[in-house]
Amino acid sequence: MVTIISVDADTSAGGIQAECLGNRVQFTLPSSLSAGGPLEVYAVNNTQTVLLTPHLAAQCGYTQKSDPWGNTIVSASLKNCFAEIKPAVIPNLQLWKILLYTPEEKAFDKETLQGMGYSVYSSPTRLVLRSPYNMAETFVQHVDDVDMMVFKSVVLFRDRWMLAIVESAAACPTNGASVVGQMIYWRFPLNITPLVSSEVEILEVHMGINGRRLTPEEMSSLNFGMTFTESHVVVEIPVGAPGGYYKSHALENQLHISYTIEPMLELLWKEGLDKTTYKVLFPITTPLTPWPPQIIDNTQPKKKIFDILLGYFLPDVKLLNITFGSELLTVSEIIIKGLVLQVQSFPNGTKAFNLQVPFSEPYVQVKILRPDRRTYILPLVFGFVILPEHASFSHSGVLEASLNDTVLPNAGGRCIQDIFNIRVKYGSTPRSQLKIKLGQEELNDNVLQQYEHHSNETHFDIVVPFLAPLVAIESVQLTGVMGRIDVEIYDTLNDLLVEDFSLACPFFVKMSECFSNGTITVVLPKLESLKHLVPGELSLRDPACKPHYNEEHFAYFRFDVTTCGTTRKFVGDTILYENEFTWKSDEPLLQISELHSEAEYRLGVSCIYTANATQSMIFHAVSHLKEPEADVGKGELTISLRLSQDMVYRLFYHDGDYPVLKFLKQPLYFEVGMDHSRDSRLAVRLENCWATLTKDRESTPRWDLIVDGCPNPKDPEQTVFHPVIEDDRVDIPDHFKRFEVKTFTFTEDDDSSENGGDAVARRVFVHCDVVICHVGNTADGHCYKECAATQNPLRSSSNRVLRSSSFSEEALQHVSIGPILLI
């Protein structure tokens, strides 16, 4: 028998394998021949080629199928339509009629049957009839609990004197297989009643796979089994056994698999004197089994790359795309973006996909579930297709990796004299993602512009006076206060409090002052523990003595020692004046606080004055008979700026008294003078004076007090010059200049100080440019200058340009004083 197969394919990629399997020949065409498309297989009939369509293949004894690896398997019967048998024998008998049973009898001629799709071939020694399944002339017969498709015929041959009758029948099982656990059972009847008329003797039974007969040793090594009952032979095959293959399926967008194997049974029986060989190849496919893909997470968070293996898939599964968050990328687009996407193959024929995604990719979400731990989240959806049917399915998963790579924001600070110096470091969190609260205020531009502050990309610093509204006062003594500032930092993206910092410090600043004229002034901040206290309701022993001025967070008292219920006591050579501040709430105790059941507030104040004291004065007489002689030399005339405790310029604050606490609307009295000069030809002139929030005289904002020797023309009533007269302290009045700043009105373009009437604590420094001039040189008017009144004065602005001076920089001396706390 010679069988020729023509394949329309690219044969440069590999060869075709052929082998004889009993009464069949099988061709295996590698997947490389298909070049991505379906193969076309032709049978060669002499000089003609015939395309093997599915219908023609069934009629002529061919089968064509593909395995999961894309190989095409073509099987041909040795008695196929195009087989050439040598030597050929010319038959003497002529085929006349063919009777088919359905099971009723019907008569056909050869040409009619062939036109209907049947194959009829005869020779002097052989008759071949072939019928596709499910033809109208075939029928199903139940044989020992197995359904079989039966094809029966009677063929009539004749010549001139003789008529020959050939009866034939074929029966093929359509069921009988079952799957229990991981074992396939195939039950086949031993007595095939459509083929025999009586009991038969079974002589041989053989089993094989894919048309190849197996020896008992091969069956044992493969864990195959074959047992017999009274009426059946039972074949046992493990699921996944060699010779079969798995196939992928998509069902309701989920991956499933099945296992297919084609066992073979060969039976040889004896009926009377005749022996019959029966062979059946019966493909068995297991029911679909869910096969969900597995995500094996090999991510090492310290490398900051998601590293996963997604598997395991059969060769017929192809990855089409991946959706990262909401962005869908094809496989080629993923590779172009530089992400790692590789296919890994395994010895058992499966494969998996390796994907690596850096944490820095934009579709990776970042969450902080714990302040010190950052969690990276990547939602993924993988899109697949199953070949060759192009059925699609998807698989989704969410990758998570946590890493202690967060440098948390933190706050710190220290107390210096009268201020809190707070620093906030942003850590690895962007500043725009942070909400920072100082005290009860959230930091914004309006709040920041009220205080000295500096910031950059990594941190910011802010200076807060201890009596600012941002500060909580824990306790008050007349020698100072205990203040606390709270800093809270929130991560707004993850809604987390990441830092809670508090700094408490004592501030030794005089809260009260006793003046020589019998006036007492006291500043009382509001205590944090008394949230319901209203500073305006505080009073002295005399309930009618209320605060001279008050704001929401403090009260300012000014009273005389002979008023407001002040008591007097003589102690030795001193007089002790005492009073106390009280507050009584009209609310029930339980409404005030469960932790502070006291509804009263009491604080004592006292001043001690000297009752009897002797002052000594020394006078020196100088002879005028001889003029003093001066040694030639060089020296520097020193200038000082001092703050007077009263309006008569008798007592001054010393360096150790600062910071000095003053009421915002209380006048301040300044004096500039030469301390040690006795030269009456010299005089002091004030060129410029101004106030700043820091020691740096060049810092902004600044508020002009004296400009070019005169009160600020934009607010001339704010600063007033006072004459200097000779007294027991001042010998040469020209050596001194005195001026009064009636009220500090800190008004800026950003309205930072006008927040609904609330006062803002200020910590200011006062600076002056001073010139020492010669009294006798009146040509340029440097020592004495007339100041003209300014109409429609304007309030000062923080955005100032330094005024040019008529003096050179070398001629100017610079003096500063502070800090002065203004509330």
PDB file of C-alpha atoms in Angstrom, residues 13 35 48 53 65 155 193 239 285 329 367 388 422 459 468 499 544 585 598 622 642 648 654 696 788:
ATOM      1  CA  ALA A  13      11.053  24.549   9.601  1.00  0.00           C
ATOM      2  CA  ALA A  35       3.626  29.487  10.177  1.00  0.00           C
ATOM      3  CA  GLN A  48      -4.351  14.666  -8.876  1.00  0.00           C
ATOM      4  CA  THR A  53     -12.209  18.412   3.901  1.00  0.00           C
ATOM      5  CA  LYS A  65      -6.610  16.736  14.682  1.00  0.00           C
ATOM      6  CA  VAL A 155     -23.918  -6.232  -0.666  1.00  0.00           C
ATOM      7  CA  THR A 193     -24.310  -8.448  19.574  1.00  0.00           C
ATOM      8  CA  VAL A 239      -5.644  11.079  34.497  1.00  0.00           C
ATOM      9  CA  THR A 285     -12.063  13.619  27.469  1.00  0.00           C
ATOM     10  CA  LEU A 329      -1.230  47.719  28.102  1.00  0.00           C
ATOM     11  CA  LYS A 367      -0.822  53.895  51.585  1.00  0.00           C
ATOM     12  CA  PRO A 388      -6.755  27.892  18.345  1.00  0.00           C
ATOM     13  CA  ILE A 422      10.068  75.104  66.618  1.00  0.00           C
ATOM     14  CA  HIS A 459      11.795  71.647  56.870  1.00  0.00           C
ATOM     15  CA  ALA A 468       1.111  84.149  71.492  1.00  0.00           C
ATOM     16  CA  GLU A 499       3.536  63.290  64.786  1.00  0.00           C
ATOM     17  CA  ALA A 544     -15.356  97.037  90.367  1.00  0.00           C
ATOM     18  CA  SER A 585     -18.069  81.406  87.493  1.00  0.00           C
ATOM     19  CA  GLU A 598     -12.731  74.476  91.654  1.00  0.00           C
ATOM     20  CA  VAL A 622      37.010 122.441  89.742  1.00  0.00           C
ATOM     21  CA  ARG A 642      17.679 102.318  76.348  1.00  0.00           C
ATOM     22  CA  VAL A 648      10.202 110.818  83.299  1.00  0.00           C
ATOM     23  CA  HIS A 654      19.019  96.825  81.971  1.00  0.00           C
ATOM     24  CA  ASP A 696      18.488  91.282  62.275  1.00  0.00           C
ATOM     25  CA  ALA A 788       7.120 119.486  58.810  1.00  0.00           C
TER      26      ALA A 788
END
